[in-house]
mmCIF file of C-alpha atoms in Angstrom:
data_model
loop_
_atom_site.group_PDB
_atom_site.id
_atom_site.type_symbol
_atom_site.label_atom_id
_atom_site.label_comp_id
_atom_site.label_asym_id
_atom_site.label_seq_id
_atom_site.Cartn_x
_atom_site.Cartn_y
_atom_site.Cartn_z
ATOM 1 C CA MET A 1 0.175 -0.113 0.006
ATOM 2 C CA ALA A 2 2.924 2.381 1.011
ATOM 3 C CA GLU A 3 4.337 1.911 -2.311
ATOM 4 C CA SER A 4 1.188 2.935 -4.123
ATOM 5 C CA VAL A 5 0.959 6.364 -2.224
ATOM 6 C CA ILE A 6 4.679 6.967 -2.961
ATOM 7 C CA SER A 7 4.436 6.307 -6.671
ATOM 8 C CA ASN A 8 1.379 8.712 -7.132
ATOM 9 C CA MET A 9 2.990 11.576 -5.416
ATOM 10 C CA SER A 10 5.617 12.292 -7.986
ATOM 11 C CA LYS A 11 5.509 16.115 -9.020
ATOM 12 C CA ILE A 12 8.080 16.010 -11.655
ATOM 13 C CA PRO A 13 7.081 16.164 -15.339
ATOM 14 C CA LEU A 14 8.503 13.054 -16.068
ATOM 15 C CA PHE A 15 9.033 12.280 -19.565
ATOM 16 C CA LEU A 16 12.644 12.828 -18.519
ATOM 17 C CA LEU A 17 12.697 9.842 -15.884
ATOM 18 C CA PRO A 18 12.536 6.946 -18.533
ATOM 19 C CA ALA A 19 15.477 8.139 -20.066
ATOM 20 C CA THR A 20 17.562 6.285 -17.525
ATOM 21 C CA GLN A 21 16.573 3.032 -19.251
ATOM 22 C CA GLN A 22 16.578 4.487 -22.809
ATOM 23 C CA TYR A 23 19.897 6.061 -22.985
ATOM 24 C CA ASN A 24 23.431 5.236 -21.975
ATOM 25 C CA LEU A 25 23.551 8.597 -19.470
ATOM 26 C CA PRO A 26 26.308 8.989 -17.219
ATOM 27 C CA GLY A 27 26.316 7.777 -13.549
ATOM 28 C CA PRO A 28 26.007 11.329 -12.149
ATOM 29 C CA THR A 29 23.176 12.233 -14.388
ATOM 30 C CA GLN A 30 21.257 9.044 -13.526
ATOM 31 C CA LEU A 31 21.673 9.674 -9.945
ATOM 32 C CA ALA A 32 20.597 13.229 -10.189
ATOM 33 C CA LEU A 33 17.220 12.008 -12.019
ATOM 34 C CA LYS A 34 16.553 9.631 -9.200
ATOM 35 C CA ILE A 35 17.042 12.461 -6.774
ATOM 36 C CA PHE A 36 14.981 14.952 -8.712
ATOM 37 C CA GLU A 37 11.824 12.392 -8.725
ATOM 38 C CA ARG A 38 12.069 12.197 -4.966
ATOM 39 C CA CYS A 39 12.078 15.823 -4.553
ATOM 40 C CA LYS A 40 9.137 17.204 -2.313
ATOM 41 C CA THR A 41 7.717 13.539 -2.284
ATOM 42 C CA VAL A 42 7.114 11.311 0.668
ATOM 43 C CA GLN A 43 9.846 9.363 -0.540
ATOM 44 C CA ASN A 44 12.273 12.395 0.889
ATOM 45 C CA GLY A 45 10.153 12.599 3.885
ATOM 46 C CA GLY A 46 8.706 15.700 5.353
ATOM 47 C CA ARG A 47 7.314 17.628 8.348
ATOM 48 C CA ILE A 48 3.979 17.693 10.141
ATOM 49 C CA TYR A 49 2.674 20.925 11.292
ATOM 50 C CA VAL A 50 0.064 21.379 13.774
ATOM 51 C CA CYS A 51 -1.767 24.569 14.652
ATOM 52 C CA PRO A 52 -1.477 25.492 18.723
ATOM 53 C CA GLU A 53 -5.016 26.899 18.596
ATOM 54 C CA CYS A 54 -7.280 24.862 16.234
ATOM 55 C CA GLY A 55 -5.403 21.588 16.065
ATOM 56 C CA HIS A 56 -5.332 21.703 12.154
ATOM 57 C CA ARG A 57 -2.515 19.762 10.603
ATOM 58 C CA LYS A 58 -0.489 20.204 7.475
ATOM 59 C CA ILE A 59 2.293 18.231 5.923
ATOM 60 C CA VAL A 60 5.308 19.677 3.672
ATOM 61 C CA TYR A 61 7.393 17.459 1.934
ATOM 62 C CA ASN A 62 11.242 17.907 2.118
ATOM 63 C CA PRO A 63 12.950 19.334 -1.100
ATOM 64 C CA CYS A 64 16.112 17.744 -2.424
ATOM 65 C CA ASN A 65 17.931 21.022 -2.965
ATOM 66 C CA LYS A 66 20.069 19.393 -5.781
ATOM 67 C CA ARG A 67 21.442 21.679 -8.304
ATOM 68 C CA GLY A 68 19.277 21.815 -11.363
ATOM 69 C CA CYS A 69 16.313 20.254 -9.829
ATOM 70 C CA PRO A 70 13.301 21.711 -11.646
ATOM 71 C CA THR A 71 10.814 21.202 -8.532
ATOM 72 C CA CYS A 72 12.429 22.946 -5.694
ATOM 73 C CA GLY A 73 15.067 25.269 -7.634
ATOM 74 C CA LYS A 74 12.255 27.962 -7.830
ATOM 75 C CA LYS A 75 12.502 28.455 -3.955
ATOM 76 C CA ASN A 76 16.221 28.766 -4.260
ATOM 77 C CA GLN A 77 15.909 31.195 -6.998
ATOM 78 C CA VAL A 78 13.499 33.639 -5.390
ATOM 79 C CA GLN A 79 15.649 33.418 -2.169
ATOM 80 C CA TRP A 80 18.909 34.162 -3.858
ATOM 81 C CA ALA A 81 17.010 37.353 -5.800
ATOM 82 C CA ILE A 82 16.003 38.679 -2.248
ATOM 83 C CA LYS A 83 19.361 38.210 -0.600
ATOM 84 C CA THR A 84 21.116 39.857 -3.727
ATOM 85 C CA LYS A 85 18.851 42.876 -4.061
ATOM 86 C CA GLU A 86 19.327 43.457 -0.155
ATOM 87 C CA LYS A 87 23.032 43.409 -0.942
ATOM 88 C CA LEU A 88 23.274 45.664 -3.896
ATOM 89 C CA LEU A 89 23.022 49.502 -3.550
ATOM 90 C CA ALA A 90 19.765 51.125 -4.429
ATOM 91 C CA ILE A 91 21.412 52.879 -7.207
ATOM 92 C CA ARG A 92 21.999 52.560 -11.035
ATOM 93 C CA HIS A 93 23.727 49.583 -12.078
ATOM 94 C CA TYR A 94 25.451 48.761 -15.418
ATOM 95 C CA HIS A 95 24.658 45.185 -16.705
ATOM 96 C CA ILE A 96 27.938 43.734 -18.572
ATOM 97 C CA THR A 97 27.938 40.512 -20.571
ATOM 98 C CA ILE A 98 31.350 38.942 -21.091
ATOM 99 C CA SER A 99 31.485 36.302 -23.916
ATOM 100 C CA ILE A 100 34.616 34.267 -24.722
ATOM 101 C CA PRO A 101 35.673 32.918 -27.978
ATOM 102 C CA GLU A 102 33.725 29.872 -29.260
ATOM 103 C CA LEU A 103 36.966 27.680 -29.036
ATOM 104 C CA PHE A 104 36.637 27.266 -25.462
ATOM 105 C CA THR A 105 32.998 25.740 -25.693
ATOM 106 C CA ASP A 106 34.442 22.338 -26.092
ATOM 107 C CA LEU A 107 36.882 22.980 -23.520
ATOM 108 C CA TRP A 108 34.374 23.972 -20.811
ATOM 109 C CA LEU A 109 32.504 20.630 -21.491
ATOM 110 C CA LYS A 110 35.669 18.845 -20.591
ATOM 111 C CA TYR A 111 37.039 20.950 -17.916
ATOM 112 C CA LYS A 112 33.844 22.812 -16.647
ATOM 113 C CA ARG A 113 35.103 23.839 -13.269
ATOM 114 C CA GLU A 114 38.758 25.231 -14.687
ATOM 115 C CA VAL A 115 37.122 27.257 -17.224
ATOM 116 C CA MET A 116 34.368 28.640 -15.190
ATOM 117 C CA ASP A 117 37.232 29.819 -12.291
ATOM 118 C CA SER A 118 39.248 31.130 -14.974
ATOM 119 C CA LEU A 119 36.617 33.230 -16.512
ATOM 120 C CA PHE A 120 35.877 34.467 -12.945
ATOM 121 C CA ALA A 121 39.305 35.570 -12.162
ATOM 122 C CA ALA A 122 39.820 37.163 -15.494
ATOM 123 C CA SER A 123 36.528 39.274 -15.027
ATOM 124 C CA LYS A 124 37.098 40.170 -11.458
ATOM 125 C CA GLU A 125 40.531 41.456 -12.518
ATOM 126 C CA ALA A 126 38.820 43.361 -15.490
ATOM 127 C CA ILE A 127 36.284 44.956 -13.206
ATOM 128 C CA LEU A 128 38.914 46.008 -10.634
ATOM 129 C CA SER A 129 41.092 47.509 -13.460
ATOM 130 C CA VAL A 130 38.035 49.779 -14.570
ATOM 131 C CA GLY A 131 37.937 51.142 -10.964
ATOM 132 C CA GLU A 132 41.586 51.531 -10.743
ATOM 133 C CA LYS A 133 41.720 53.498 -13.961
ATOM 134 C CA PHE A 134 39.285 56.040 -12.127
ATOM 135 C CA GLY A 135 40.610 55.825 -8.605
ATOM 136 C CA LEU A 136 37.472 54.199 -7.474
ATOM 137 C CA LEU A 137 36.331 50.884 -5.641
ATOM 138 C CA LEU A 138 33.300 49.672 -7.471
ATOM 139 C CA GLY A 139 30.836 47.189 -6.681
ATOM 140 C CA ALA A 140 30.237 44.077 -8.649
ATOM 141 C CA LEU A 141 28.289 40.868 -8.766
ATOM 142 C CA LEU A 142 29.543 38.289 -10.952
ATOM 143 C CA VAL A 143 27.409 35.303 -12.225
ATOM 144 C CA PHE A 144 28.495 32.537 -14.535
ATOM 145 C CA GLN A 145 26.138 30.986 -17.106
ATOM 146 C CA SER A 146 26.613 28.130 -19.490
ATOM 147 C CA HIS A 147 23.589 28.433 -21.810
ATOM 148 C CA GLY A 148 22.479 30.352 -24.646
ATOM 149 C CA ARG A 149 19.257 30.253 -26.626
ATOM 150 C CA GLY A 150 17.898 26.429 -26.712
ATOM 151 C CA LEU A 151 20.189 25.332 -24.151
ATOM 152 C CA SER A 152 22.961 25.735 -26.359
ATOM 153 C CA TYR A 153 26.360 25.575 -25.037
ATOM 154 C CA LYS A 154 27.847 29.328 -24.563
ATOM 155 C CA PRO A 155 29.842 29.937 -21.357
ATOM 156 C CA HIS A 156 29.829 33.698 -20.300
ATOM 157 C CA MET A 157 29.875 35.878 -17.658
ATOM 158 C CA HIS A 158 27.342 38.575 -16.364
ATOM 159 C CA CYS A 159 28.654 41.412 -14.261
ATOM 160 C CA VAL A 160 26.262 43.817 -12.340
ATOM 161 C CA LEU A 161 28.379 46.498 -12.014
ATOM 162 C CA SER A 162 27.744 49.652 -9.677
ATOM 163 C CA SER A 163 27.332 53.165 -11.677
ATOM 164 C CA GLY A 164 29.974 54.679 -8.971
ATOM 165 C CA GLY A 165 32.432 53.873 -6.348
ATOM 166 C CA ILE A 166 34.397 55.465 -3.207
ATOM 167 C CA ASP A 167 37.708 56.870 -3.596
ATOM 168 C CA GLU A 168 40.550 56.614 -1.129
ATOM 169 C CA GLN A 169 39.126 59.112 1.026
ATOM 170 C CA GLY A 170 35.706 57.035 1.136
ATOM 171 C CA VAL A 171 33.985 59.845 -0.974
ATOM 172 C CA TRP A 172 31.535 58.613 -3.580
ATOM 173 C CA HIS A 173 31.885 59.539 -7.325
ATOM 174 C CA LYS A 174 30.166 58.314 -10.363
ATOM 175 C CA LEU A 175 31.948 56.067 -12.902
ATOM 176 C CA PRO A 176 32.552 58.549 -15.995
ATOM 177 C CA ASN A 177 32.302 55.388 -18.647
ATOM 178 C CA ILE A 178 33.152 51.924 -19.102
ATOM 179 C CA PRO A 179 36.333 51.406 -21.257
ATOM 180 C CA PHE A 180 35.324 48.410 -22.981
ATOM 181 C CA GLU A 181 38.836 47.908 -24.574
ATOM 182 C CA ILE A 182 40.377 47.672 -21.027
ATOM 183 C CA ILE A 183 38.027 45.075 -20.327
ATOM 184 C CA SER A 184 38.484 42.985 -23.394
ATOM 185 C CA LYS A 185 42.203 42.965 -23.225
ATOM 186 C CA THR A 186 42.384 42.403 -19.358
ATOM 187 C CA ILE A 187 40.178 39.374 -19.966
ATOM 188 C CA ALA A 188 41.753 37.959 -22.830
ATOM 189 C CA GLN A 189 45.176 38.147 -20.866
ATOM 190 C CA ILE A 190 44.246 36.910 -17.441
ATOM 191 C CA PHE A 191 41.650 34.210 -18.824
ATOM 192 C CA ARG A 192 44.699 32.648 -20.981
ATOM 193 C CA GLU A 193 47.004 32.755 -18.106
ATOM 194 C CA GLN A 194 44.371 31.129 -15.820
ATOM 195 C CA ILE A 195 43.626 28.483 -17.931
ATOM 196 C CA LEU A 196 47.092 27.423 -18.814
ATOM 197 C CA LYS A 197 47.757 27.497 -15.039
ATOM 198 C CA ARG A 198 44.716 25.045 -14.100
ATOM 199 C CA ILE A 199 45.300 22.857 -17.506
ATOM 200 C CA ASP A 200 49.007 22.702 -18.164
ATOM 201 C CA THR A 201 48.612 20.450 -21.063
ATOM 202 C CA LEU A 202 47.024 23.019 -23.248
ATOM 203 C CA ASP A 203 48.472 25.291 -26.211
ATOM 204 C CA ILE A 204 46.402 28.334 -26.494
ATOM 205 C CA PRO A 205 47.872 31.165 -28.741
ATOM 206 C CA ILE A 206 48.555 34.672 -27.626
ATOM 207 C CA GLU A 207 45.517 36.966 -28.893
ATOM 208 C CA GLU A 208 46.765 39.776 -31.442
ATOM 209 C CA ASP A 209 45.543 43.140 -30.196
ATOM 210 C CA LYS A 210 43.298 43.655 -33.295
ATOM 211 C CA SER A 211 41.230 40.495 -32.714
ATOM 212 C CA VAL A 212 40.944 40.687 -28.670
ATOM 213 C CA CYS A 213 37.891 43.139 -28.728
ATOM 214 C CA ARG A 214 36.324 41.393 -31.622
ATOM 215 C CA ARG A 215 36.538 37.758 -30.046
ATOM 216 C CA TYR A 216 36.248 38.716 -26.284
ATOM 217 C CA ARG A 217 32.871 40.692 -26.625
ATOM 218 C CA VAL A 218 31.833 42.973 -24.216
ATOM 219 C CA PHE A 219 28.213 44.629 -23.817
ATOM 220 C CA ALA A 220 26.803 46.977 -21.518
ATOM 221 C CA THR A 221 23.427 48.362 -20.710
ATOM 222 C CA ILE A 222 22.430 50.657 -17.615
ATOM 223 C CA HIS A 223 19.404 49.720 -15.129
ATOM 224 C CA ASP A 224 17.916 51.797 -12.590
ATOM 225 C CA ASN A 225 16.123 50.768 -9.099
ATOM 226 C CA ASN A 226 18.556 48.349 -7.282
ATOM 227 C CA ALA A 227 19.221 46.476 -10.518
ATOM 228 C CA GLU A 228 16.322 44.477 -9.860
ATOM 229 C CA ALA A 229 15.473 43.790 -13.479
ATOM 230 C CA ILE A 230 18.925 42.408 -13.836
ATOM 231 C CA VAL A 231 18.931 40.306 -10.601
ATOM 232 C CA ASP A 232 15.464 38.912 -11.541
ATOM 233 C CA TYR A 233 16.554 37.872 -14.852
ATOM 234 C CA LEU A 234 19.796 36.273 -13.471
ATOM 235 C CA ALA A 235 17.724 34.344 -10.581
ATOM 236 C CA LYS A 236 15.526 32.519 -13.468
ATOM 237 C CA THR A 237 18.733 30.335 -13.958
ATOM 238 C CA HIS A 238 20.118 30.343 -10.668
ATOM 239 C CA HIS A 239 20.767 27.052 -8.737
ATOM 240 C CA GLY A 240 21.667 25.192 -11.832
ATOM 241 C CA VAL A 241 18.208 25.404 -13.388
ATOM 242 C CA SER A 242 18.961 26.453 -16.919
ATOM 243 C CA LEU A 243 15.209 26.193 -18.143
ATOM 244 C CA ASP A 244 11.655 25.977 -16.061
ATOM 245 C CA ILE A 245 10.571 22.650 -17.403
ATOM 246 C CA SER A 246 7.238 22.888 -15.575
ATOM 247 C CA GLN A 247 6.097 25.382 -18.127
ATOM 248 C CA GLY A 248 6.137 25.499 -21.805
ATOM 249 C CA ILE A 249 7.373 22.016 -22.647
ATOM 250 C CA LYS A 250 5.663 19.658 -25.288
ATOM 251 C CA LYS A 251 6.751 16.081 -26.149
ATOM 252 C CA ASP A 252 6.152 14.816 -29.279
ATOM 253 C CA GLY A 253 7.338 11.286 -29.712
ATOM 254 C CA THR A 254 10.951 11.403 -29.325
ATOM 255 C CA MET A 255 11.243 15.456 -29.849
ATOM 256 C CA VAL A 256 11.073 17.685 -27.110
ATOM 257 C CA GLU A 257 9.938 21.697 -27.868
ATOM 258 C CA PHE A 258 10.049 24.153 -25.290
ATOM 259 C CA SER A 259 9.732 28.069 -25.360
ATOM 260 C CA GLU A 260 11.748 30.712 -23.922
ATOM 261 C CA ASN A 261 10.980 34.658 -23.622
ATOM 262 C CA LYS A 262 14.051 36.783 -24.792
ATOM 263 C CA ASN A 263 13.627 40.627 -24.669
ATOM 264 C CA GLY A 264 9.672 40.195 -24.989
ATOM 265 C CA LYS A 265 9.607 37.737 -27.788
ATOM 266 C CA VAL A 266 8.619 33.894 -27.349
ATOM 267 C CA LEU A 267 10.966 31.791 -29.112
ATOM 268 C CA TYR A 268 10.749 28.107 -29.531
ATOM 269 C CA THR A 269 13.323 25.053 -29.920
ATOM 270 C CA LYS A 270 12.618 21.666 -30.733
ATOM 271 C CA LEU A 271 15.490 18.792 -29.771
ATOM 272 C CA THR A 272 15.565 15.351 -29.466
ATOM 273 C CA GLN A 273 14.943 13.827 -26.159
ATOM 274 C CA ALA A 274 18.187 12.653 -25.938
ATOM 275 C CA LEU A 275 19.621 15.838 -26.833
ATOM 276 C CA PHE A 276 17.334 17.850 -24.555
ATOM 277 C CA ILE A 277 18.438 15.699 -21.411
ATOM 278 C CA GLU A 278 22.199 16.038 -22.331
ATOM 279 C CA ARG A 279 22.109 19.875 -22.661
ATOM 280 C CA TYR A 280 19.933 20.231 -19.409
ATOM 281 C CA PHE A 281 22.220 18.128 -17.175
ATOM 282 C CA ASN A 282 25.318 19.576 -18.816
ATOM 283 C CA HIS A 283 24.471 22.966 -17.682
ATOM 284 C CA ILE A 284 24.071 22.084 -14.262
ATOM 285 C CA PRO A 285 27.236 23.366 -12.351
ATOM 286 C CA PRO A 286 29.906 20.730 -11.083
ATOM 287 C CA ASN A 287 29.328 19.945 -7.386
ATOM 288 C CA HIS A 288 30.727 22.355 -4.698
ATOM 289 C CA SER A 289 31.477 24.972 -7.461
ATOM 290 C CA VAL A 290 30.632 28.499 -7.059
ATOM 291 C CA THR A 291 28.623 30.202 -9.747
ATOM 292 C CA THR A 292 28.117 33.511 -7.866
ATOM 293 C CA ARG A 293 30.428 35.886 -6.626
ATOM 294 C CA TYR A 294 30.915 39.584 -5.350
ATOM 295 C CA CYS A 295 33.953 41.774 -5.706
ATOM 296 C CA GLY A 296 35.008 45.305 -4.856
ATOM 297 C CA LEU A 297 32.702 47.112 -2.659
ATOM 298 C CA TYR A 298 30.406 44.331 -2.653
ATOM 299 C CA ALA A 299 32.973 41.769 -1.384
ATOM 300 C CA ASN A 300 32.289 40.713 2.369
ATOM 301 C CA ARG A 301 35.388 42.529 3.202
ATOM 302 C CA CYS A 302 34.028 45.867 2.482
ATOM 303 C CA LYS A 303 30.763 45.252 4.396
ATOM 304 C CA ALA A 304 31.507 47.511 6.886
ATOM 305 C CA PHE A 305 31.850 50.443 4.425
ATOM 306 C CA MET A 306 28.215 49.839 3.157
ATOM 307 C CA HIS A 307 26.569 51.884 5.973
ATOM 308 C CA PHE A 308 28.970 54.811 5.294
ATOM 309 C CA VAL A 309 28.365 54.731 1.617
ATOM 310 C CA ARG A 310 24.395 54.402 1.952
ATOM 311 C CA SER A 311 24.558 57.423 4.521
ATOM 312 C CA GLN A 312 26.594 59.447 1.577
ATOM 313 C CA LEU A 313 23.759 58.535 -0.996
ATOM 314 C CA TYR A 314 20.949 59.258 1.275
ATOM 315 C CA LEU A 315 19.788 55.325 0.975
ATOM 316 C CA GLU A 316 17.919 53.727 3.576
ATOM 317 C CA GLU A 317 19.526 50.478 5.177
ATOM 318 C CA PRO A 318 17.949 47.333 4.222
ATOM 319 C CA LYS A 319 15.391 46.262 6.637
ATOM 320 C CA GLU A 320 15.754 42.777 8.266
ATOM 321 C CA LYS A 321 13.410 40.196 6.640
ATOM 322 C CA ALA A 322 10.997 38.387 8.964
ATOM 323 C CA LYS A 323 11.551 34.592 9.222
ATOM 324 C CA PHE A 324 9.248 32.266 6.938
ATOM 325 C CA SER A 325 6.538 30.352 9.178
ATOM 326 C CA GLU A 326 3.918 28.020 7.966
ATOM 327 C CA ILE A 327 0.706 29.715 8.936
ATOM 328 C CA CYS A 328 -2.542 27.627 9.547
ATOM 329 C CA GLU A 329 -5.038 28.294 6.571
ATOM 330 C CA ARG A 330 -7.940 28.244 9.057
ATOM 331 C CA CYS A 331 -7.071 30.573 11.868
ATOM 332 C CA HIS A 332 -3.970 32.071 10.456
ATOM 333 C CA THR A 333 -1.668 31.075 13.626
ATOM 334 C CA VAL A 334 2.021 30.205 13.365
ATOM 335 C CA LEU A 335 2.080 26.398 12.973
ATOM 336 C CA LEU A 336 4.450 24.221 15.089
ATOM 337 C CA ILE A 337 6.344 21.230 13.995
ATOM 338 C CA GLU A 338 4.799 18.386 15.334
ATOM 339 C CA LYS A 339 6.842 15.528 13.760
ATOM 340 C CA GLN A 340 9.672 15.215 11.532
ATOM 341 C CA TYR A 341 10.365 12.085 9.129
ATOM 342 C CA SER A 342 13.543 11.774 7.394
ATOM 343 C CA ARG A 343 14.274 10.255 3.766
ATOM 344 C CA ASN A 344 14.960 6.835 5.822
ATOM 345 C CA GLU A 345 11.470 6.689 7.459
ATOM 346 C CA VAL A 346 9.510 6.246 4.432
ATOM 347 C CA VAL A 347 7.294 3.610 5.693
ATOM 348 C CA GLU A 348 6.415 5.233 8.745
ATOM 349 C CA PHE A 349 5.601 8.669 6.936
ATOM 350 C CA SER A 350 3.485 6.459 4.342
ATOM 351 C CA HIS A 351 1.523 4.801 7.103
ATOM 352 C CA TYR A 352 0.663 8.132 8.515
ATOM 353 C CA LEU A 353 -0.498 9.503 5.093
ATOM 354 C CA GLN A 354 -2.618 6.223 4.953
ATOM 355 C CA LEU A 355 -4.297 6.915 8.071
ATOM 356 C CA HIS A 356 -5.110 10.738 7.469
ATOM 357 C CA GLY A 357 -5.371 10.737 3.964
ATOM 358 C CA PRO A 358 -2.876 12.595 1.016
ATOM 359 C CA PRO A 359 -2.308 15.835 2.373
ATOM 360 C CA GLU A 360 -2.076 18.884 -0.157
ATOM 361 C CA VAL A 361 1.288 19.379 -1.357
ATOM 362 C CA VAL A 362 2.627 22.729 -0.338
ATOM 363 C CA ALA A 363 5.772 24.469 -1.740
ATOM 364 C CA ILE A 364 8.510 25.542 0.380
#
């Protein structure tokens, strides 16, 4: 009986799951699929909440918190966006996109961590060099992405850069302009040095000055209001979720069609199921790798300066957010945890569900 309850609780769109049988997927991919299948189901355990006022009970299933999980990734995306907006100054920001030559795409597929860390190091150095040119300490958020349209492979870096910074005396000044040529040349030089340092078997030719800016492309736009539009955009693919597979996906035989919204236009892509799965899982960052980094004024070591900077700019300090609590849907009282079941207590948890009926699945 427990097995029937368990099998009927899956929330994943799962034309993906049979792929472990159909395709010769790598071991880590098969393991990830199994973890995704259990996410927010009775198989993963859960918590039983009780209302101290009216006695109403509510069950919430545990998320897997695995990178790339389409079920619980949304929660992590929202949390990251809230936290990031609080960290950034409520001023204008530049959104800078840094692309590397296509010849490094195959290298990234083989050495994901090395390419990503090298691009982080090069981007950080380039952004700091901009600040040095104008004698300012700028604030920057760096976010690595590996995908382009249609889940194509396109390793690149997003930078959210403050439109100003503080000088050596701690006085705030606006950034006069963005020297694109300096950024391109710095990234080309440092990226090459970092790649060779991490992968000593490579032979990468030195770029000629004429081709650097053309091959290491840098684009920038300006945004107001605490860079909220940029952060919301970057949050959509945070935590390794390169595509929201709960919406806009259709399966026709062995083909998968999905839609993406790019600059207000809905674009459609059709891939074979095997290629869709291959690309989706290739975009999940390696375990324990860091895909978001802060530098300059936004680095943790400069946290003490932020109060002083906000006072100069007449900005309010970020308000402390209230801790999330489960609320009783009947009397709106904060619920208390009555019982917790781990992943190893599936039988006991399933027995509880049979006695009390299947609860409503609530996203957390």
